[in-house]
Amino acid sequence: MDVTPQQPPAAPGPDHSADTAYAPPGASPPALPPHHASLAEPPPASLRTTLRRAAFGMVAGAVLVTGAVVAVPDEDKGAAPPVPGPVSRAMTATAAGSPASLSDLTALMGDRQAWVGTHPSDAQSWAVLGSAYVEWGRRAADPAYYTRAEQALKRSLDVQPGDRGNEAAWVGLASLANARNDYASAKKWGETVRARLPKQWTVYPELIEAYNGLGDLKSATAAVEQYAALRAGAPSLGLTAQLYRDRGWREDALATAQDAANRARTPAEKAACLFRLGELAWERGEPQEAVAQYGAALRTDRAHHASLAGRARALAALGRTDEAQRDYQAALAKSPRPEYMLELGELYESLGLDGDSVNQYTRLRRTLTGAGAQGVDDALLLGRFEAAHGDANAAVEQLRAEWGRGHHSASVADALGWALHRSGDSDSALEYARKAVDSGGRNAAYAYHLGMVQLALNDLGPARRHLEEALRTNPQFSPLDAPRAQEALDTMGLPPAGGPQDMQPAPPPEPPQAPAPPRADQPQVPAPSPTPREQGAAGAAGAPAATASSTASAAKPSAAGASAGH
């Protein structure tokens, strides 16, 4: 099937040429009306309405990696195509379900900001702008853009409700909910769109992310299959590879991810595929290969900040800690994601740079607080941090609430189990730690956590097995925890030879030993001569005396034994 993306028609608004000046992404969006649509409850999927069609056809939904962007058909089909500029490139990428480059994404936001400022009733452009804000907030790790996205998407629905043909705004709200880790709301919006338009492929990446966040692997698998059937190409192959990785099917994940990279058509798409290959190599315990893949991604797209952080992690595993610190700091300068701060803080701690690690952890707390003010649910990351470096009891409380919200993913189960263990409740921790490992993802950190919980419960055999599994999966999975896993194994010592004694069958009883024959050098004692009475008895029986004597002598032990039995 040909998956070559087609050049989308020009959206109404400012010129798309490369020379057009655009508002910077930090510029404030136009003011919005005071009344907005609710984000909490989408309309029921059973609601029957006649969907309005735009005058020039159905609005084409597309995805900015995980956001929806809409291209509006041009009225004059005979007109020459627009000059390929940054906005056109962004629209081309999103029409194929691929990521746009950050520079093109910036241009698209400026273009739509300028347009809706003079055309406030253009619902489709508001949806484009809101979805672009979501994607910028994700990739630049700036949650302030999520609030702007919410305003723009609500404005789009004010102008044209979703059940009247503006499903693209609903997909945008699903993307926003996923970005905020509100997977239940993302699922509601996504399933509402799918119920109305089951072939609207733009909604499936959002549903897949929501199902994964909720730990619903069965629904995630079905959504991946539907997406691949509707939209073959690198994006669907990438999500399929991720599905295989989550199941622990490493060979399938690697082959599919490599296929996605081979079919990628733009630098941003290629970099995303190479990054995925780097992640798979890292999780297999191959840091040298991971460095090569992350480096290839950065040569393809210098603005791929996730590859900078990934390469830093792999460099640290190779002992190249100065280079690792450099890459972490460069990634944080462009995309200050809290998970990068945690990783860098732990690297500092492993190197004995306590002051630097404390500063990094303080920055992490501040960043998470700011993200929470923008509606982001970071309970998982905060719980992981508190369990390892702060208040384990507070971590338990946060993660129990997360689990109670229906976020039953392997990552939440692992974090909750570890927090319970660190708080002193290893008995309760065991259930959640097992859930994480049983998910099948072959995650070294999950195996380590389960092994340490079992060690605390004095279940030495399984503890040793899971700690060894962690180090076998990725010997340098964490600059702090990998050495602790090895130390725990060294403390436990080697298992008993032949395995645990209670698992071995009892030895069979030894057979009775025959009396040893007399040695040649031992003097022979002659048999006593029979008495006259014995000789007479023997003669009466017609048997030689010697034979009768021998028989009587042989019968004595048996008689003695019989007498002893009584």
Coordinates of C-alpha atoms in Angstrom, one line a residue:
M1 CA 0.0 0.0 0.0
D2 CA 1.3 3.4 -0.9
V3 CA 1.7 5.5 2.2
T4 CA 3.3 8.5 0.6
P5 CA 1.9 11.6 2.4
Q6 CA 0.0 13.9 0.1
Q7 CA 0.6 17.7 0.2
P8 CA -2.4 19.1 2.0
P9 CA -4.2 22.1 0.6
A10 CA -3.3 25.4 2.1
A11 CA -5.2 26.4 5.2
P12 CA -6.9 29.8 5.1
G13 CA -4.8 32.5 6.6
P14 CA -1.4 34.2 6.1
D15 CA 1.0 33.2 3.3
H16 CA 2.8 30.0 3.8
S17 CA 6.1 31.0 2.2
A18 CA 9.3 30.6 4.1
D19 CA 9.8 34.3 4.3
T20 CA 6.6 34.9 6.4
A21 CA 7.2 36.2 9.9
Y22 CA 5.4 34.4 12.6
A23 CA 4.6 35.2 16.2
P24 CA 6.9 33.4 18.6
P25 CA 5.4 30.4 20.4
G26 CA 5.5 32.3 23.7
A27 CA 3.1 35.0 22.5
S28 CA -0.3 34.9 24.3
P29 CA -3.2 33.5 22.3
P30 CA -6.2 35.8 21.6
A31 CA -8.6 36.3 24.4
L32 CA -11.3 33.7 24.7
P33 CA -15.0 34.0 25.7
P34 CA -15.9 33.4 29.3
H35 CA -18.0 30.3 28.8
H36 CA -16.4 27.1 27.7
A37 CA -17.3 23.5 27.0
S38 CA -16.7 21.1 29.8
L39 CA -13.6 18.9 29.6
A40 CA -14.9 16.4 32.1
E41 CA -17.8 14.6 30.3
P42 CA -18.0 14.1 26.6
P43 CA -21.4 13.6 25.1
P44 CA -22.6 9.9 25.1
A45 CA -21.6 7.9 22.1
S46 CA -25.2 6.9 21.4
L47 CA -26.3 10.5 20.7
R48 CA -27.6 10.6 17.2
T49 CA -27.1 13.7 15.2
T50 CA -26.5 14.6 11.6
L51 CA -22.9 15.5 11.3
R52 CA -22.4 18.8 9.4
R53 CA -20.0 18.6 6.6
A54 CA -17.8 21.6 5.7
A55 CA -18.7 23.2 2.3
F56 CA -15.6 21.7 0.7
G57 CA -15.6 18.2 2.3
M58 CA -14.9 16.5 5.6
V59 CA -12.2 18.1 7.8
A60 CA -9.1 15.9 7.5
G61 CA -7.9 15.0 11.0
A62 CA -4.2 14.4 11.4
V63 CA -1.9 13.8 14.4
L64 CA 1.0 15.8 15.7
V65 CA 2.6 12.7 17.1
T66 CA -0.2 12.4 19.6
G67 CA -2.3 15.5 18.8
A68 CA -4.9 16.2 16.1
V69 CA -4.3 18.9 13.4
V70 CA -6.8 19.6 10.7
A71 CA -6.2 20.6 7.1
V72 CA -9.0 22.6 5.4
P73 CA -9.5 21.9 1.7
D74 CA -8.9 24.8 -0.7
E75 CA -12.0 26.0 -2.6
D76 CA -10.1 26.4 -5.9
K77 CA -8.9 22.9 -6.8
G78 CA -7.2 24.2 -10.0
A79 CA -5.0 26.7 -8.1
A80 CA -1.3 26.1 -7.9
P81 CA -0.1 24.4 -4.8
P82 CA 1.4 26.7 -2.1
V83 CA 5.1 27.3 -1.9
P84 CA 6.5 24.7 0.5
G85 CA 7.2 26.7 3.6
P86 CA 7.3 25.7 7.3
V87 CA 3.6 25.7 7.7
S88 CA 3.0 23.6 4.7
R89 CA 5.7 21.2 5.9
A90 CA 4.0 20.9 9.3
M91 CA 0.6 20.3 7.6
T92 CA 2.2 17.6 5.4
A93 CA 3.8 15.8 8.3
T94 CA 0.6 15.9 10.4
A95 CA -1.6 14.8 7.5
A96 CA 0.6 11.6 7.5
G97 CA 0.4 11.2 11.2
S98 CA 4.0 12.1 11.7
P99 CA 5.8 14.6 13.9
A100 CA 6.6 18.0 12.6
S101 CA 9.9 19.6 13.3
L102 CA 10.0 22.0 16.2
S103 CA 10.8 24.9 13.8
D104 CA 7.8 24.0 11.6
L105 CA 5.6 23.5 14.6
T106 CA 6.6 27.0 15.8
A107 CA 5.6 28.4 12.4
L108 CA 2.3 26.6 12.4
M109 CA 1.4 28.0 15.8
G110 CA 2.3 31.5 14.7
D111 CA 0.3 31.1 11.5
R112 CA -2.9 30.0 13.3
Q113 CA -2.5 32.6 16.1
A114 CA -2.4 35.3 13.5
W115 CA -5.4 33.9 11.6
V116 CA -7.8 33.3 14.5
G117 CA -7.0 36.8 15.8
T118 CA -8.9 38.2 12.8
H119 CA -11.2 35.2 12.2
P120 CA -12.4 34.2 15.7
S121 CA -15.2 32.0 14.3
D122 CA -13.0 29.5 12.5
A123 CA -13.5 26.5 14.7
Q124 CA -11.1 24.3 12.6
S125 CA -8.2 26.7 13.0
W126 CA -8.8 26.9 16.8
A127 CA -8.6 23.1 16.8
V128 CA -5.4 23.2 14.9
L129 CA -3.9 25.8 17.2
G130 CA -5.0 23.9 20.4
S131 CA -3.5 20.7 19.2
A132 CA -0.3 22.4 18.2
Y133 CA -0.1 23.9 21.7
V134 CA -0.4 20.4 23.1
E135 CA 2.4 19.0 21.0
W136 CA 4.6 22.0 21.8
G137 CA 4.0 21.6 25.5
R138 CA 4.9 17.9 25.3
R139 CA 8.1 18.3 23.3
A140 CA 9.4 21.4 25.0
A141 CA 8.2 20.2 28.5
D142 CA 6.3 23.4 29.1
P143 CA 3.0 22.6 30.7
A144 CA 1.9 26.2 30.5
Y145 CA 1.0 25.4 26.9
Y146 CA -1.5 22.8 28.1
T147 CA -3.6 25.6 29.6
R148 CA -3.4 27.5 26.3
A149 CA -4.4 24.4 24.4
E150 CA -7.4 23.9 26.6
Q151 CA -8.6 27.4 26.0
A152 CA -8.2 27.1 22.2
L153 CA -9.9 23.7 22.0
K154 CA -12.8 25.0 24.2
R155 CA -13.1 28.0 21.9
S156 CA -13.3 25.6 18.9
L157 CA -16.1 23.7 20.5
D158 CA -17.9 27.0 21.4
V159 CA -17.9 27.9 17.8
Q160 CA -18.8 24.4 16.4
P161 CA -19.7 21.6 18.9
G162 CA -18.1 18.2 18.4
D163 CA -21.4 16.5 17.6
R164 CA -21.8 18.9 14.7
G165 CA -18.7 17.9 12.8
N166 CA -15.9 19.2 15.0
E167 CA -14.6 15.8 16.1
A168 CA -11.1 17.1 15.6
A169 CA -11.5 19.3 18.7
W170 CA -12.5 16.2 20.7
V171 CA -9.4 14.3 19.5
G172 CA -7.4 17.4 20.6
L173 CA -9.0 17.1 24.0
A174 CA -8.0 13.4 24.2
S175 CA -4.4 14.4 23.3
L176 CA -4.4 17.1 26.0
A177 CA -5.7 14.6 28.6
N178 CA -3.0 12.2 27.7
A179 CA -0.4 14.9 28.0
R180 CA -1.6 15.6 31.5
N181 CA -1.6 11.9 32.4
D182 CA -5.4 12.0 32.7
Y183 CA -5.9 8.7 30.9
A184 CA -9.5 8.1 32.0
S185 CA -10.6 11.4 30.3
A186 CA -8.5 10.6 27.3
K187 CA -10.3 7.3 27.0
K188 CA -13.7 9.0 27.2
W189 CA -12.9 11.5 24.5
G190 CA -11.3 8.9 22.2
E191 CA -14.0 6.4 22.5
T192 CA -16.6 9.1 21.8
V193 CA -14.9 9.9 18.5
R194 CA -14.4 6.2 17.6
A195 CA -18.1 5.4 18.2
R196 CA -19.1 8.1 15.7
L197 CA -16.3 7.7 13.2
P198 CA -14.6 4.3 13.6
K199 CA -12.4 4.9 10.6
Q200 CA -11.1 8.2 11.9
W201 CA -7.5 7.1 12.2
T202 CA -6.3 10.2 14.1
V203 CA -8.0 9.1 17.3
Y204 CA -6.3 5.7 17.6
P205 CA -2.9 6.9 18.8
E206 CA -4.7 8.7 21.6
L207 CA -6.7 5.6 22.5
I208 CA -3.6 3.5 22.5
E209 CA -1.8 5.9 24.9
A210 CA -4.9 6.1 27.2
Y211 CA -5.3 2.3 27.4
N212 CA -1.6 1.8 28.1
G213 CA -1.8 4.4 30.9
L214 CA -4.7 2.5 32.4
G215 CA -3.0 -0.8 32.1
D216 CA -5.6 -2.1 29.6
L217 CA -3.3 -4.1 27.4
K218 CA -6.1 -6.0 25.7
S219 CA -7.8 -2.8 24.5
A220 CA -4.4 -1.3 23.6
T221 CA -3.6 -4.3 21.4
A222 CA -6.9 -4.0 19.6
A223 CA -6.4 -0.3 19.0
V224 CA -2.9 -0.8 17.6
E225 CA -4.3 -3.4 15.2
Q226 CA -7.1 -1.1 14.1
Y227 CA -4.7 1.8 13.6
A228 CA -2.3 -0.3 11.5
A229 CA -5.2 -1.5 9.3
L230 CA -6.4 2.1 8.7
R231 CA -3.0 3.8 8.4
A232 CA 0.0 1.7 7.4
G233 CA 3.4 3.3 7.6
A234 CA 6.1 4.4 10.0
P235 CA 3.8 5.8 12.8
S236 CA 1.7 2.6 13.1
L237 CA 4.8 0.5 12.9
G238 CA 6.3 2.5 15.7
L239 CA 3.3 1.9 17.9
T240 CA 3.3 -1.8 17.0
A241 CA 7.0 -2.0 18.0
Q242 CA 6.1 -0.4 21.3
L243 CA 3.3 -3.0 21.9
Y244 CA 5.8 -5.8 21.3
R245 CA 8.2 -4.2 23.6
D246 CA 5.6 -4.0 26.4
R247 CA 4.9 -7.7 25.9
G248 CA 8.6 -8.6 26.2
W249 CA 8.8 -9.7 22.6
R250 CA 12.2 -8.1 22.0
E251 CA 13.0 -9.6 18.7
D252 CA 9.7 -8.6 17.2
A253 CA 9.9 -5.2 18.6
L254 CA 13.4 -4.7 17.2
A255 CA 12.4 -5.9 13.7
T256 CA 9.3 -3.8 13.6
A257 CA 11.1 -0.7 14.9
Q258 CA 13.8 -1.1 12.3
D259 CA 11.1 -1.4 9.6
A260 CA 9.6 1.8 10.8
A261 CA 13.0 3.6 10.6
N262 CA 13.5 2.3 7.1
R263 CA 10.1 3.7 6.0
A264 CA 10.4 7.1 7.7
R265 CA 10.2 10.0 5.3
T266 CA 11.0 13.2 7.2
P267 CA 13.9 14.0 9.5
A268 CA 11.6 14.4 12.5
E269 CA 10.0 11.1 11.8
K270 CA 13.3 9.4 11.2
A271 CA 14.7 10.7 14.5
A272 CA 11.7 9.4 16.4
C273 CA 12.3 6.0 14.9
L274 CA 16.0 6.0 15.7
F275 CA 15.3 7.1 19.2
R276 CA 13.0 4.0 19.6
L277 CA 15.8 1.8 18.4
G278 CA 18.1 3.4 21.0
E279 CA 15.6 2.7 23.8
L280 CA 15.3 -0.9 22.8
A281 CA 19.1 -1.3 22.8
W282 CA 19.3 0.4 26.2
E283 CA 16.7 -1.9 27.7
R284 CA 18.6 -5.0 26.3
G285 CA 21.7 -3.9 28.2
E286 CA 23.6 -2.8 25.1
P287 CA 24.7 0.8 25.9
Q288 CA 27.2 1.1 23.1
E289 CA 24.5 0.3 20.5
A290 CA 22.1 2.7 22.3
V291 CA 24.7 5.5 22.0
A292 CA 25.0 4.8 18.3
Q293 CA 21.2 4.9 17.7
Y294 CA 20.7 8.1 19.8
G295 CA 23.6 9.7 18.0
A296 CA 22.1 8.8 14.6
A297 CA 18.8 10.4 15.8
L298 CA 20.6 13.6 16.8
R299 CA 22.4 13.8 13.4
T300 CA 19.1 13.5 11.7
D301 CA 17.3 16.1 13.9
R302 CA 19.5 18.1 16.2
A303 CA 16.4 19.3 18.2
H304 CA 15.4 15.7 19.2
H305 CA 16.0 16.4 22.9
A306 CA 14.8 12.9 24.1
S307 CA 17.8 11.4 22.2
L308 CA 20.1 13.7 24.1
A309 CA 18.8 12.4 27.4
G310 CA 18.8 8.8 26.2
R311 CA 22.4 9.1 25.1
A312 CA 23.3 10.6 28.5
R313 CA 21.9 7.5 30.2
A314 CA 23.8 5.1 28.0
L315 CA 27.1 7.1 28.3
A316 CA 26.8 6.9 32.1
A317 CA 26.4 3.1 31.8
L318 CA 29.7 3.1 29.8
G319 CA 31.5 5.1 32.5
R320 CA 31.7 8.2 30.4
T321 CA 30.1 10.3 33.1
D322 CA 31.5 13.7 32.0
E323 CA 29.9 13.3 28.6
A324 CA 26.7 12.0 30.3
Q325 CA 26.4 15.1 32.4
R326 CA 27.0 17.3 29.4
D327 CA 24.2 15.6 27.5
Y328 CA 21.8 15.7 30.4
Q329 CA 22.4 19.4 30.9
A330 CA 21.9 20.1 27.2
A331 CA 18.6 18.2 27.1
L332 CA 17.3 20.0 30.2
A333 CA 18.2 23.4 28.8
K334 CA 15.8 22.7 25.9
S335 CA 13.3 20.4 27.4
P336 CA 13.3 20.5 31.2
R337 CA 11.4 17.2 31.8
P338 CA 11.2 16.1 35.4
E339 CA 12.4 12.5 34.5
Y340 CA 15.6 13.9 33.1
M341 CA 16.1 15.8 36.4
L342 CA 15.6 12.7 38.4
E343 CA 18.1 10.7 36.2
L344 CA 20.7 13.4 36.4
G345 CA 20.3 13.8 40.2
E346 CA 20.8 10.0 40.6
L347 CA 23.9 10.2 38.4
Y348 CA 25.3 13.0 40.6
E349 CA 24.5 10.9 43.7
S350 CA 26.2 7.9 42.4
L351 CA 29.4 10.0 41.8
G352 CA 29.3 11.3 45.3
L353 CA 28.3 14.9 44.1
D354 CA 25.8 15.3 46.9
G355 CA 25.4 19.0 46.6
D356 CA 24.6 18.8 42.9
S357 CA 22.2 15.9 43.5
V358 CA 20.3 17.9 46.2
N359 CA 20.1 20.9 43.9
Q360 CA 18.7 18.7 41.1
Y361 CA 16.1 17.1 43.4
T362 CA 15.1 20.5 44.6
R363 CA 14.6 21.6 41.0
L364 CA 12.6 18.5 40.4
R365 CA 10.2 19.2 43.2
R366 CA 9.7 22.8 42.0
T367 CA 9.0 21.6 38.4
L368 CA 6.5 19.0 39.5
T369 CA 4.7 21.6 41.6
G370 CA 4.5 24.0 38.6
A371 CA 3.2 21.2 36.4
G372 CA 0.5 20.3 38.9
A373 CA -0.7 23.9 38.8
Q374 CA -1.2 23.4 35.0
G375 CA -3.4 20.4 35.5
V376 CA -0.7 17.7 35.0
D377 CA -0.9 14.5 37.1
D378 CA 2.7 13.7 38.0
A379 CA 1.8 11.4 40.9
L380 CA 3.7 8.5 39.3
L381 CA 7.0 10.4 39.0
L382 CA 6.7 12.1 42.3
G383 CA 5.9 8.8 44.0
R384 CA 9.0 7.2 42.5
F385 CA 11.1 10.1 43.6
E386 CA 9.7 10.2 47.2
A387 CA 10.1 6.4 47.6
A388 CA 13.7 6.5 46.6
H389 CA 14.9 9.9 48.0
G390 CA 12.2 11.4 50.2
D391 CA 9.2 10.4 52.2
A392 CA 8.2 6.8 51.4
N393 CA 4.9 7.1 53.4
A394 CA 3.9 10.1 51.3
A395 CA 4.8 8.1 48.2
V396 CA 2.5 5.3 49.2
E397 CA -0.4 7.7 49.7
Q398 CA 0.2 9.4 46.3
L399 CA 0.5 6.1 44.5
R400 CA -2.4 4.4 46.2
A401 CA -4.5 7.4 45.0
E402 CA -3.1 6.9 41.5
W403 CA -4.0 3.2 41.5
G404 CA -7.5 4.2 42.8
R405 CA -8.0 6.4 39.7
G406 CA -7.7 3.3 37.6
H407 CA -4.1 3.8 36.5
H408 CA -3.2 0.1 36.7
S409 CA -0.2 0.1 34.4
A410 CA 2.9 -1.9 35.2
S411 CA 4.8 1.3 36.0
V412 CA 2.3 2.3 38.6
A413 CA 2.2 -1.2 40.1
D414 CA 6.0 -1.2 40.3
A415 CA 6.2 2.3 41.9
L416 CA 3.5 1.5 44.5
G417 CA 5.2 -1.8 45.4
W418 CA 8.5 -0.2 45.8
A419 CA 7.1 2.6 47.9
L420 CA 5.3 0.1 50.2
H421 CA 8.6 -1.8 50.6
R422 CA 10.5 1.4 51.4
S423 CA 7.9 2.3 54.0
G424 CA 8.4 -1.0 55.7
D425 CA 5.4 -2.9 54.4
S426 CA 7.1 -5.6 52.3
D427 CA 4.2 -8.0 52.7
S428 CA 1.8 -5.6 50.9
A429 CA 4.5 -4.6 48.4
L430 CA 4.9 -8.2 47.1
E431 CA 1.5 -8.2 45.3
Y432 CA 2.2 -5.0 43.3
A433 CA 5.9 -5.9 42.6
R434 CA 4.7 -9.2 41.1
K435 CA 2.1 -7.5 39.0
A436 CA 4.8 -5.3 37.4
V437 CA 7.1 -8.2 36.6
D438 CA 4.2 -10.4 35.4
S439 CA 3.3 -7.7 32.8
G440 CA 5.9 -9.3 30.6
G441 CA 7.9 -6.2 29.8
R442 CA 11.3 -7.7 30.9
N443 CA 12.2 -4.5 32.8
A444 CA 15.4 -4.7 34.8
A445 CA 14.2 -2.2 37.4
Y446 CA 11.0 -4.1 38.0
A447 CA 12.9 -7.4 38.5
Y448 CA 15.3 -5.6 40.9
H449 CA 12.4 -4.2 43.0
L450 CA 10.7 -7.6 43.3
G451 CA 14.0 -9.3 44.2
M452 CA 14.6 -6.8 47.0
V453 CA 11.1 -7.2 48.3
Q454 CA 11.5 -11.0 48.4
L455 CA 14.9 -10.6 50.1
A456 CA 13.3 -8.5 52.8
L457 CA 10.7 -11.4 53.3
N458 CA 13.6 -13.9 53.5
D459 CA 12.4 -15.7 50.4
L460 CA 16.0 -16.2 49.2
G461 CA 15.6 -18.4 46.2
P462 CA 13.2 -16.2 44.2
A463 CA 15.0 -13.1 45.5
R464 CA 18.3 -14.3 44.0
R465 CA 16.6 -15.3 40.8
H466 CA 15.0 -11.9 40.2
L467 CA 18.2 -9.9 41.2
E468 CA 20.2 -12.0 38.8
E469 CA 17.5 -11.4 36.1
A470 CA 17.8 -7.6 36.6
L471 CA 21.5 -7.7 36.1
R472 CA 21.3 -10.1 33.2
T473 CA 18.7 -7.9 31.5
N474 CA 20.6 -4.7 31.8
P475 CA 23.8 -4.8 34.0
Q476 CA 23.8 -1.0 34.3
F477 CA 20.1 -0.3 34.5
S478 CA 20.6 2.4 37.2
P479 CA 23.7 4.1 38.5
L480 CA 22.4 3.6 42.1
D481 CA 20.4 0.4 42.0
A482 CA 22.5 -1.8 39.8
P483 CA 25.4 -1.8 42.3
R484 CA 22.9 -2.4 45.1
A485 CA 21.5 -5.4 43.2
Q486 CA 25.1 -6.9 42.9
E487 CA 25.8 -6.1 46.6
A488 CA 22.6 -7.9 47.7
L489 CA 23.6 -11.0 45.6
D490 CA 27.1 -10.9 47.1
T491 CA 25.7 -10.7 50.6
M492 CA 23.4 -13.7 50.0
G493 CA 26.3 -15.8 48.8
L494 CA 26.1 -18.8 46.5
P495 CA 23.1 -21.2 46.6
P496 CA 23.7 -24.6 48.2
A497 CA 25.3 -27.1 45.9
G498 CA 22.6 -29.2 44.2
G499 CA 19.9 -26.7 45.1
P500 CA 17.8 -26.5 48.2
Q501 CA 17.8 -29.6 50.3
D502 CA 14.1 -29.8 50.7
M503 CA 13.7 -30.0 47.0
Q504 CA 16.0 -33.2 46.7
P505 CA 14.5 -36.8 46.9
A506 CA 15.5 -38.9 50.0
P507 CA 18.4 -41.3 49.3
P508 CA 17.3 -44.9 48.8
P509 CA 18.1 -47.4 51.7
E510 CA 21.3 -49.3 51.5
P511 CA 21.0 -53.0 50.7
P512 CA 22.0 -55.5 53.5
Q513 CA 25.6 -56.5 53.2
A514 CA 26.6 -60.2 52.9
P515 CA 29.2 -61.4 55.5
A516 CA 32.7 -61.0 54.3
P517 CA 34.5 -64.2 53.2
P518 CA 37.4 -65.3 55.5
R519 CA 40.8 -64.1 54.5
A520 CA 43.4 -66.5 53.3
D521 CA 45.7 -65.7 56.1
Q522 CA 43.1 -66.2 58.8
P523 CA 43.3 -69.6 60.6
Q524 CA 40.4 -71.9 60.0
V525 CA 38.5 -73.2 63.0
P526 CA 37.4 -76.8 62.6
A527 CA 33.8 -77.6 63.2
P528 CA 33.1 -79.4 66.5
S529 CA 32.8 -83.2 66.3
P530 CA 29.3 -84.5 66.8
T531 CA 28.4 -86.2 70.0
P532 CA 27.5 -89.9 70.1
R533 CA 23.8 -89.0 70.4
E534 CA 24.0 -86.7 67.3
Q535 CA 25.8 -89.5 65.4
G536 CA 23.1 -91.9 66.3
A537 CA 20.4 -89.5 65.3
A538 CA 22.2 -88.9 62.0
G539 CA 22.6 -92.6 61.4
A540 CA 18.9 -93.2 62.1
A541 CA 18.0 -90.6 59.5
G542 CA 20.3 -92.2 57.0
A543 CA 22.3 -89.0 56.6
P544 CA 26.1 -88.4 57.2
A545 CA 26.9 -86.9 60.5
A546 CA 28.9 -84.0 58.9
T547 CA 25.9 -83.0 56.8
A548 CA 23.5 -83.0 59.7
S549 CA 25.9 -81.0 61.8
S550 CA 26.3 -78.4 59.0
T551 CA 22.5 -78.1 58.6
A552 CA 22.0 -77.6 62.3
S553 CA 24.7 -75.0 62.4
A554 CA 23.2 -73.1 59.5
A555 CA 19.8 -73.1 61.1
K556 CA 20.9 -71.4 64.3
P557 CA 20.8 -67.8 63.2
S558 CA 17.2 -68.2 61.9
A559 CA 16.1 -69.8 65.2
A560 CA 17.8 -67.1 67.2
G561 CA 16.0 -64.5 65.0
A562 CA 12.7 -66.1 65.5
S563 CA 13.3 -66.3 69.3
A564 CA 14.2 -62.6 69.3
G565 CA 11.0 -61.7 67.5
H566 CA 9.1 -62.9 70.5

